[in-house]
Amino acid sequence: MTEIDGKVKGLDQFNAKVEQLQRDMTGSPMAAAMGRATLVVTRAARKNAPVDRGPLRASIVPEVVTRDKIVTGIVGSNREYAPYQELGTRPFWPPWKPLYEWALRKTRGDRKVAGALAAGARMAIAARGIKAKRFLQRAVEDNNARIKRIIEQAVGRIVRR
């Protein structure tokens, strides 16, 4: 039996480079790129969000999470009603007070008109539900190419190191 023994030059450096690439793809360089991408989505979502008084728009924030070597960008709101504005609802009987307060703001305090407006809105919601606004979904869809470019540039910088 013949034995062959050899050594590949540069193998240790190659393995070190591959390990560094793996760390960078799941570490701070990729997290920074994901942070830039989430800011793009956040700006667009705030622009798209429905506004009455503004707390929904103000509550839209980005977050970057790295877990199990996966970098994830999250944009969302902590407002209780945000999912209903994003996704819409089935028909339901809404409470009177928030609708009436909304109607007062829209009619600049005209109680008679506000009462009629709130009653009409209540009946419409009871009949059709609340239409989906899709402000977050549109923010991602409208900026898909830009998000892709940010991530591709980050990957390119990591690989070229």
Short mmCIF file of N, CA and C in Angstrom, two decimals:
data_model
loop_
_atom_site.label_atom_id
_atom_site.label_comp_id
_atom_site.label_asym_id
_atom_site.label_seq_id
_atom_site.Cartn_x
_atom_site.Cartn_y
_atom_site.Cartn_z
N MET A 1 0.83 -1.17 0.00
CA MET A 1 0.00 0.00 0.00
C MET A 1 0.89 1.25 0.00
N THR A 2 0.52 2.21 -0.83
CA THR A 2 1.30 3.43 -0.94
C THR A 2 0.62 4.54 -0.15
N GLU A 3 1.40 5.28 0.61
CA GLU A 3 0.87 6.41 1.37
C GLU A 3 1.28 7.70 0.69
N ILE A 4 0.33 8.65 0.69
CA ILE A 4 0.63 9.97 0.14
C ILE A 4 0.44 10.96 1.27
N ASP A 5 1.42 11.79 1.45
CA ASP A 5 1.36 12.79 2.51
C ASP A 5 1.58 14.15 1.85
N GLY A 6 0.76 15.13 2.22
CA GLY A 6 0.93 16.44 1.61
C GLY A 6 0.39 17.53 2.51
N LYS A 7 0.68 18.74 2.12
CA LYS A 7 0.20 19.89 2.87
C LYS A 7 -0.27 20.94 1.87
N VAL A 8 -1.43 21.51 2.14
CA VAL A 8 -1.98 22.55 1.27
C VAL A 8 -1.55 23.90 1.84
N LYS A 9 -0.83 24.66 1.03
CA LYS A 9 -0.38 25.98 1.48
C LYS A 9 -1.58 26.92 1.58
N GLY A 10 -1.60 27.67 2.66
CA GLY A 10 -2.64 28.67 2.83
C GLY A 10 -3.94 28.15 3.40
N LEU A 11 -4.02 26.86 3.71
CA LEU A 11 -5.26 26.28 4.22
C LEU A 11 -5.65 26.88 5.57
N ASP A 12 -4.67 27.10 6.43
CA ASP A 12 -4.98 27.68 7.74
C ASP A 12 -5.53 29.10 7.59
N GLN A 13 -4.94 29.88 6.70
CA GLN A 13 -5.42 31.25 6.46
C GLN A 13 -6.83 31.21 5.85
N PHE A 14 -7.04 30.28 4.93
CA PHE A 14 -8.36 30.15 4.30
C PHE A 14 -9.42 29.81 5.35
N ASN A 15 -9.13 28.85 6.21
CA ASN A 15 -10.08 28.47 7.26
C ASN A 15 -10.34 29.63 8.22
N ALA A 16 -9.30 30.38 8.53
CA ALA A 16 -9.48 31.55 9.41
C ALA A 16 -10.38 32.59 8.74
N LYS A 17 -10.19 32.79 7.44
CA LYS A 17 -11.01 33.75 6.71
C LYS A 17 -12.48 33.31 6.68
N VAL A 18 -12.72 32.03 6.45
CA VAL A 18 -14.09 31.50 6.44
C VAL A 18 -14.74 31.69 7.81
N GLU A 19 -14.00 31.41 8.85
CA GLU A 19 -14.54 31.60 10.21
C GLU A 19 -14.86 33.07 10.48
N GLN A 20 -13.97 33.98 10.01
CA GLN A 20 -14.22 35.41 10.19
C GLN A 20 -15.45 35.86 9.39
N LEU A 21 -15.60 35.33 8.18
CA LEU A 21 -16.79 35.64 7.38
C LEU A 21 -18.06 35.22 8.11
N GLN A 22 -18.04 34.03 8.69
CA GLN A 22 -19.21 33.55 9.42
C GLN A 22 -19.52 34.46 10.60
N ARG A 23 -18.50 34.90 11.32
CA ARG A 23 -18.72 35.81 12.46
C ARG A 23 -19.28 37.14 11.98
N ASP A 24 -18.71 37.69 10.90
CA ASP A 24 -19.16 38.99 10.40
C ASP A 24 -20.58 38.94 9.83
N MET A 25 -20.93 37.84 9.19
CA MET A 25 -22.27 37.72 8.60
C MET A 25 -23.36 37.65 9.68
N THR A 26 -22.99 37.27 10.88
CA THR A 26 -23.97 37.18 11.95
C THR A 26 -23.63 38.14 13.08
N GLY A 27 -22.64 39.00 12.87
CA GLY A 27 -22.19 39.90 13.92
C GLY A 27 -22.50 41.35 13.63
N SER A 28 -21.67 42.22 14.17
CA SER A 28 -21.95 43.66 14.12
C SER A 28 -21.99 44.25 12.71
N PRO A 29 -21.17 43.81 11.74
CA PRO A 29 -21.30 44.41 10.40
C PRO A 29 -22.69 44.16 9.78
N MET A 30 -23.21 42.95 9.94
CA MET A 30 -24.52 42.65 9.38
C MET A 30 -25.62 43.32 10.22
N ALA A 31 -25.43 43.35 11.53
CA ALA A 31 -26.42 44.02 12.39
C ALA A 31 -26.52 45.51 12.05
N ALA A 32 -25.38 46.13 11.74
CA ALA A 32 -25.39 47.55 11.36
C ALA A 32 -26.15 47.75 10.05
N ALA A 33 -25.94 46.87 9.09
CA ALA A 33 -26.68 46.96 7.82
C ALA A 33 -28.17 46.75 8.05
N MET A 34 -28.50 45.78 8.88
CA MET A 34 -29.92 45.54 9.19
C MET A 34 -30.52 46.75 9.88
N GLY A 35 -29.73 47.40 10.72
CA GLY A 35 -30.19 48.62 11.38
C GLY A 35 -30.52 49.71 10.37
N ARG A 36 -29.66 49.87 9.36
CA ARG A 36 -29.95 50.86 8.30
C ARG A 36 -31.21 50.49 7.53
N ALA A 37 -31.38 49.21 7.25
CA ALA A 37 -32.57 48.76 6.52
C ALA A 37 -33.84 49.00 7.34
N THR A 38 -33.77 48.74 8.64
CA THR A 38 -34.98 48.95 9.47
C THR A 38 -35.31 50.44 9.58
N LEU A 39 -34.31 51.30 9.53
CA LEU A 39 -34.60 52.74 9.55
C LEU A 39 -35.33 53.18 8.29
N VAL A 40 -34.95 52.60 7.16
CA VAL A 40 -35.65 52.89 5.89
C VAL A 40 -37.13 52.50 6.02
N VAL A 41 -37.38 51.31 6.53
CA VAL A 41 -38.76 50.82 6.68
C VAL A 41 -39.50 51.67 7.71
N THR A 42 -38.84 52.03 8.80
CA THR A 42 -39.48 52.84 9.84
C THR A 42 -39.95 54.17 9.29
N ARG A 43 -39.08 54.85 8.55
CA ARG A 43 -39.45 56.15 7.96
C ARG A 43 -40.67 56.02 7.05
N ALA A 44 -40.66 55.00 6.21
CA ALA A 44 -41.78 54.81 5.28
C ALA A 44 -43.05 54.43 6.02
N ALA A 45 -42.95 53.58 7.03
CA ALA A 45 -44.13 53.16 7.79
C ALA A 45 -44.75 54.35 8.51
N ARG A 46 -43.92 55.21 9.08
CA ARG A 46 -44.44 56.42 9.75
C ARG A 46 -45.15 57.32 8.75
N LYS A 47 -44.59 57.42 7.56
CA LYS A 47 -45.21 58.25 6.51
C LYS A 47 -46.56 57.65 6.08
N ASN A 48 -46.64 56.32 6.01
CA ASN A 48 -47.85 55.63 5.56
C ASN A 48 -48.92 55.49 6.63
N ALA A 49 -48.54 55.58 7.89
CA ALA A 49 -49.46 55.28 8.99
C ALA A 49 -50.63 56.26 9.02
N PRO A 50 -51.83 55.74 9.33
CA PRO A 50 -52.97 56.63 9.49
C PRO A 50 -52.75 57.54 10.71
N VAL A 51 -53.20 58.79 10.60
CA VAL A 51 -52.97 59.74 11.69
C VAL A 51 -54.28 60.37 12.11
N ASP A 52 -54.56 60.29 13.41
CA ASP A 52 -55.63 61.07 14.01
C ASP A 52 -54.96 62.09 14.93
N ARG A 53 -54.37 61.60 16.00
CA ARG A 53 -53.62 62.46 16.91
C ARG A 53 -52.13 62.23 16.82
N GLY A 54 -51.69 61.11 16.25
CA GLY A 54 -50.27 60.87 16.03
C GLY A 54 -49.58 59.82 16.89
N PRO A 55 -50.22 59.23 17.92
CA PRO A 55 -49.47 58.27 18.73
C PRO A 55 -49.09 56.99 17.99
N LEU A 56 -49.88 56.55 17.03
CA LEU A 56 -49.52 55.36 16.27
C LEU A 56 -48.25 55.63 15.47
N ARG A 57 -48.23 56.73 14.76
CA ARG A 57 -47.07 57.10 13.95
C ARG A 57 -45.82 57.22 14.82
N ALA A 58 -45.95 57.86 15.96
CA ALA A 58 -44.81 58.06 16.86
C ALA A 58 -44.32 56.76 17.47
N SER A 59 -45.19 55.77 17.57
CA SER A 59 -44.82 54.52 18.23
C SER A 59 -44.12 53.51 17.31
N ILE A 60 -44.02 53.82 16.04
CA ILE A 60 -43.37 52.89 15.10
C ILE A 60 -41.86 53.00 15.27
N VAL A 61 -41.23 51.89 15.69
CA VAL A 61 -39.80 51.89 15.99
C VAL A 61 -39.11 50.67 15.39
N PRO A 62 -37.80 50.81 15.10
CA PRO A 62 -37.03 49.67 14.59
C PRO A 62 -36.32 48.94 15.73
N GLU A 63 -35.98 47.70 15.46
CA GLU A 63 -35.20 46.89 16.39
C GLU A 63 -34.41 45.86 15.58
N VAL A 64 -33.19 45.61 15.99
CA VAL A 64 -32.37 44.57 15.37
C VAL A 64 -32.04 43.54 16.45
N VAL A 65 -32.33 42.29 16.16
CA VAL A 65 -32.12 41.21 17.12
C VAL A 65 -31.23 40.15 16.48
N THR A 66 -30.22 39.71 17.22
CA THR A 66 -29.38 38.60 16.76
C THR A 66 -29.60 37.45 17.73
N ARG A 67 -30.10 36.36 17.19
CA ARG A 67 -30.39 35.18 18.01
C ARG A 67 -30.01 33.94 17.20
N ASP A 68 -29.28 33.05 17.82
CA ASP A 68 -28.85 31.81 17.16
C ASP A 68 -28.17 32.09 15.82
N LYS A 69 -27.32 33.11 15.80
CA LYS A 69 -26.54 33.50 14.61
C LYS A 69 -27.41 33.95 13.44
N ILE A 70 -28.61 34.44 13.75
CA ILE A 70 -29.50 34.98 12.72
C ILE A 70 -29.79 36.44 13.08
N VAL A 71 -29.50 37.35 12.17
CA VAL A 71 -29.76 38.77 12.37
C VAL A 71 -31.14 39.08 11.79
N THR A 72 -32.00 39.64 12.62
CA THR A 72 -33.37 39.94 12.20
C THR A 72 -33.69 41.40 12.45
N GLY A 73 -34.29 42.04 11.46
CA GLY A 73 -34.77 43.41 11.61
C GLY A 73 -36.26 43.41 11.85
N ILE A 74 -36.70 44.18 12.83
CA ILE A 74 -38.12 44.24 13.20
C ILE A 74 -38.54 45.70 13.22
N VAL A 75 -39.67 45.99 12.61
CA VAL A 75 -40.26 47.33 12.69
C VAL A 75 -41.70 47.14 13.10
N GLY A 76 -42.11 47.85 14.12
CA GLY A 76 -43.48 47.68 14.58
C GLY A 76 -43.87 48.75 15.58
N SER A 77 -45.04 48.56 16.14
CA SER A 77 -45.62 49.49 17.11
C SER A 77 -46.09 48.72 18.33
N ASN A 78 -46.01 49.37 19.48
CA ASN A 78 -46.52 48.76 20.69
C ASN A 78 -47.94 49.23 21.02
N ARG A 79 -48.54 50.00 20.14
CA ARG A 79 -49.91 50.46 20.38
C ARG A 79 -50.87 49.30 20.21
N GLU A 80 -51.81 49.20 21.12
CA GLU A 80 -52.76 48.09 21.13
C GLU A 80 -53.55 47.98 19.83
N TYR A 81 -53.85 49.10 19.23
CA TYR A 81 -54.69 49.10 18.03
C TYR A 81 -53.91 49.01 16.72
N ALA A 82 -52.58 48.99 16.79
CA ALA A 82 -51.76 48.93 15.57
C ALA A 82 -52.09 47.74 14.68
N PRO A 83 -52.23 46.51 15.22
CA PRO A 83 -52.56 45.38 14.34
C PRO A 83 -53.90 45.55 13.63
N TYR A 84 -54.85 46.19 14.30
CA TYR A 84 -56.17 46.38 13.68
C TYR A 84 -56.10 47.41 12.56
N GLN A 85 -55.23 48.41 12.71
CA GLN A 85 -55.04 49.38 11.63
C GLN A 85 -54.27 48.74 10.47
N GLU A 86 -53.27 47.94 10.78
CA GLU A 86 -52.47 47.29 9.74
C GLU A 86 -53.28 46.25 8.97
N LEU A 87 -53.96 45.37 9.70
CA LEU A 87 -54.61 44.20 9.10
C LEU A 87 -56.11 44.36 8.89
N GLY A 88 -56.72 45.37 9.49
CA GLY A 88 -58.17 45.54 9.41
C GLY A 88 -58.89 44.61 10.39
N THR A 89 -60.21 44.70 10.37
CA THR A 89 -61.02 43.87 11.27
C THR A 89 -62.24 43.36 10.54
N ARG A 90 -62.86 42.39 11.15
CA ARG A 90 -64.19 41.97 10.73
C ARG A 90 -65.18 42.99 11.30
N PRO A 91 -66.42 42.95 10.85
CA PRO A 91 -67.41 43.85 11.45
C PRO A 91 -67.55 43.59 12.95
N PHE A 92 -67.68 44.66 13.70
CA PHE A 92 -67.91 44.58 15.15
C PHE A 92 -68.60 45.86 15.60
N TRP A 93 -69.16 45.83 16.79
CA TRP A 93 -69.84 46.99 17.34
C TRP A 93 -68.84 47.76 18.19
N PRO A 94 -68.31 48.88 17.69
CA PRO A 94 -67.27 49.60 18.42
C PRO A 94 -67.83 50.40 19.59
N PRO A 95 -67.01 50.67 20.59
CA PRO A 95 -67.46 51.48 21.72
C PRO A 95 -67.75 52.92 21.29
N TRP A 96 -68.71 53.54 21.91
CA TRP A 96 -69.17 54.87 21.52
C TRP A 96 -68.15 55.96 21.84
N LYS A 97 -67.62 55.97 23.04
CA LYS A 97 -66.80 57.09 23.51
C LYS A 97 -65.61 57.42 22.60
N PRO A 98 -64.76 56.45 22.21
CA PRO A 98 -63.63 56.81 21.33
C PRO A 98 -64.10 57.35 19.97
N LEU A 99 -65.20 56.80 19.45
CA LEU A 99 -65.71 57.29 18.17
C LEU A 99 -66.22 58.72 18.30
N TYR A 100 -66.93 58.99 19.38
CA TYR A 100 -67.46 60.33 19.59
C TYR A 100 -66.32 61.34 19.78
N GLU A 101 -65.29 60.95 20.55
CA GLU A 101 -64.14 61.85 20.74
C GLU A 101 -63.44 62.11 19.40
N TRP A 102 -63.31 61.07 18.58
CA TRP A 102 -62.72 61.24 17.25
C TRP A 102 -63.58 62.21 16.42
N ALA A 103 -64.89 62.01 16.46
CA ALA A 103 -65.79 62.86 15.68
C ALA A 103 -65.73 64.31 16.16
N LEU A 104 -65.60 64.53 17.47
CA LEU A 104 -65.46 65.89 17.99
C LEU A 104 -64.21 66.57 17.43
N ARG A 105 -63.12 65.83 17.35
CA ARG A 105 -61.89 66.40 16.77
C ARG A 105 -62.09 66.74 15.31
N LYS A 106 -62.76 65.85 14.58
CA LYS A 106 -62.96 66.07 13.15
C LYS A 106 -63.91 67.24 12.87
N THR A 107 -64.88 67.45 13.75
CA THR A 107 -65.87 68.52 13.54
C THR A 107 -65.53 69.78 14.32
N ARG A 108 -64.35 69.81 14.92
CA ARG A 108 -63.88 70.96 15.70
C ARG A 108 -64.86 71.33 16.83
N GLY A 109 -65.36 70.28 17.48
CA GLY A 109 -66.18 70.49 18.67
C GLY A 109 -67.68 70.64 18.44
N ASP A 110 -68.15 70.52 17.21
CA ASP A 110 -69.59 70.63 16.93
C ASP A 110 -70.27 69.35 17.40
N ARG A 111 -70.89 69.41 18.57
CA ARG A 111 -71.45 68.20 19.20
C ARG A 111 -72.55 67.54 18.36
N LYS A 112 -73.39 68.34 17.74
CA LYS A 112 -74.49 67.77 16.97
C LYS A 112 -73.95 66.99 15.75
N VAL A 113 -73.07 67.63 15.02
CA VAL A 113 -72.49 66.98 13.84
C VAL A 113 -71.61 65.80 14.27
N ALA A 114 -70.88 65.97 15.38
CA ALA A 114 -70.01 64.90 15.88
C ALA A 114 -70.83 63.68 16.24
N GLY A 115 -71.98 63.87 16.86
CA GLY A 115 -72.84 62.74 17.22
C GLY A 115 -73.30 61.98 15.98
N ALA A 116 -73.69 62.72 14.95
CA ALA A 116 -74.13 62.08 13.72
C ALA A 116 -72.97 61.36 13.02
N LEU A 117 -71.79 62.00 13.01
CA LEU A 117 -70.62 61.40 12.38
C LEU A 117 -70.22 60.12 13.12
N ALA A 118 -70.19 60.16 14.44
CA ALA A 118 -69.83 58.99 15.23
C ALA A 118 -70.84 57.86 15.02
N ALA A 119 -72.12 58.21 14.96
CA ALA A 119 -73.14 57.18 14.75
C ALA A 119 -72.97 56.53 13.37
N GLY A 120 -72.69 57.35 12.36
CA GLY A 120 -72.48 56.81 11.01
C GLY A 120 -71.24 55.93 10.95
N ALA A 121 -70.17 56.36 11.59
CA ALA A 121 -68.94 55.56 11.61
C ALA A 121 -69.17 54.25 12.33
N ARG A 122 -69.91 54.31 13.42
CA ARG A 122 -70.21 53.11 14.20
C ARG A 122 -71.00 52.10 13.36
N MET A 123 -71.96 52.58 12.63
CA MET A 123 -72.77 51.69 11.78
C MET A 123 -71.92 51.09 10.65
N ALA A 124 -71.05 51.91 10.08
CA ALA A 124 -70.18 51.42 9.00
C ALA A 124 -69.23 50.34 9.52
N ILE A 125 -68.65 50.55 10.70
CA ILE A 125 -67.75 49.55 11.28
C ILE A 125 -68.53 48.28 11.61
N ALA A 126 -69.75 48.45 12.11
CA ALA A 126 -70.57 47.28 12.44
C ALA A 126 -70.94 46.50 11.17
N ALA A 127 -71.04 47.20 10.06
CA ALA A 127 -71.42 46.54 8.80
C ALA A 127 -70.22 45.96 8.05
N ARG A 128 -69.10 46.72 8.02
CA ARG A 128 -67.97 46.32 7.17
C ARG A 128 -66.66 46.07 7.90
N GLY A 129 -66.57 46.46 9.16
CA GLY A 129 -65.31 46.35 9.88
C GLY A 129 -64.42 47.53 9.55
N ILE A 130 -63.16 47.43 9.92
CA ILE A 130 -62.18 48.47 9.65
C ILE A 130 -61.28 47.99 8.52
N LYS A 131 -61.14 48.82 7.51
CA LYS A 131 -60.32 48.47 6.35
C LYS A 131 -58.84 48.42 6.74
N ALA A 132 -58.12 47.43 6.23
CA ALA A 132 -56.69 47.30 6.47
C ALA A 132 -55.94 48.47 5.84
N LYS A 133 -55.04 49.09 6.60
CA LYS A 133 -54.26 50.22 6.07
C LYS A 133 -52.94 49.74 5.47
N ARG A 134 -52.41 48.62 5.93
CA ARG A 134 -51.18 48.00 5.41
C ARG A 134 -50.01 48.98 5.35
N PHE A 135 -49.88 49.86 6.35
CA PHE A 135 -48.80 50.84 6.36
C PHE A 135 -47.43 50.20 6.55
N LEU A 136 -47.34 49.13 7.33
CA LEU A 136 -46.06 48.44 7.50
C LEU A 136 -45.71 47.59 6.28
N GLN A 137 -46.68 46.87 5.79
CA GLN A 137 -46.45 46.03 4.61
C GLN A 137 -46.02 46.88 3.42
N ARG A 138 -46.70 48.00 3.20
CA ARG A 138 -46.33 48.88 2.09
C ARG A 138 -44.94 49.46 2.27
N ALA A 139 -44.57 49.75 3.52
CA ALA A 139 -43.23 50.29 3.79
C ALA A 139 -42.15 49.31 3.35
N VAL A 140 -42.36 48.03 3.60
CA VAL A 140 -41.39 47.01 3.18
C VAL A 140 -41.44 46.84 1.66
N GLU A 141 -42.63 46.69 1.11
CA GLU A 141 -42.77 46.46 -0.33
C GLU A 141 -42.22 47.63 -1.15
N ASP A 142 -42.53 48.86 -0.73
CA ASP A 142 -42.08 50.03 -1.48
C ASP A 142 -40.56 50.22 -1.42
N ASN A 143 -39.91 49.65 -0.41
CA ASN A 143 -38.48 49.83 -0.23
C ASN A 143 -37.68 48.54 -0.39
N ASN A 144 -38.30 47.54 -0.99
CA ASN A 144 -37.66 46.23 -1.13
C ASN A 144 -36.30 46.32 -1.84
N ALA A 145 -36.24 47.05 -2.92
CA ALA A 145 -34.98 47.17 -3.68
C ALA A 145 -33.92 47.87 -2.85
N ARG A 146 -34.31 48.89 -2.11
CA ARG A 146 -33.36 49.63 -1.28
C ARG A 146 -32.84 48.75 -0.13
N ILE A 147 -33.73 47.99 0.48
CA ILE A 147 -33.34 47.08 1.56
C ILE A 147 -32.36 46.04 1.02
N LYS A 148 -32.70 45.48 -0.11
CA LYS A 148 -31.83 44.46 -0.74
C LYS A 148 -30.45 45.04 -1.03
N ARG A 149 -30.42 46.27 -1.53
CA ARG A 149 -29.15 46.92 -1.85
C ARG A 149 -28.31 47.14 -0.59
N ILE A 150 -28.93 47.55 0.51
CA ILE A 150 -28.21 47.76 1.77
C ILE A 150 -27.57 46.46 2.25
N ILE A 151 -28.34 45.37 2.21
CA ILE A 151 -27.83 44.07 2.67
C ILE A 151 -26.74 43.56 1.71
N GLU A 152 -26.98 43.69 0.41
CA GLU A 152 -25.97 43.24 -0.56
C GLU A 152 -24.66 44.00 -0.40
N GLN A 153 -24.73 45.31 -0.17
CA GLN A 153 -23.52 46.10 0.02
C GLN A 153 -22.77 45.65 1.28
N ALA A 154 -23.51 45.35 2.33
CA ALA A 154 -22.88 44.87 3.57
C ALA A 154 -22.18 43.53 3.34
N VAL A 155 -22.84 42.64 2.65
CA VAL A 155 -22.24 41.34 2.36
C VAL A 155 -20.99 41.54 1.50
N GLY A 156 -21.07 42.41 0.52
CA GLY A 156 -19.90 42.69 -0.32
C GLY A 156 -18.72 43.23 0.48
N ARG A 157 -18.99 44.16 1.41
CA ARG A 157 -17.91 44.70 2.25
C ARG A 157 -17.32 43.60 3.15
N ILE A 158 -18.17 42.75 3.68
CA ILE A 158 -17.69 41.67 4.56
C ILE A 158 -16.81 40.71 3.77
N VAL A 159 -17.22 40.34 2.57
CA VAL A 159 -16.47 39.39 1.76
C VAL A 159 -15.15 39.98 1.29
N ARG A 160 -15.13 41.26 0.97
CA ARG A 160 -13.90 41.90 0.47
C ARG A 160 -12.84 42.12 1.54
N ARG A 161 -13.18 42.03 2.81
CA ARG A 161 -12.19 42.25 3.88
C ARG A 161 -11.04 41.30 3.78
#
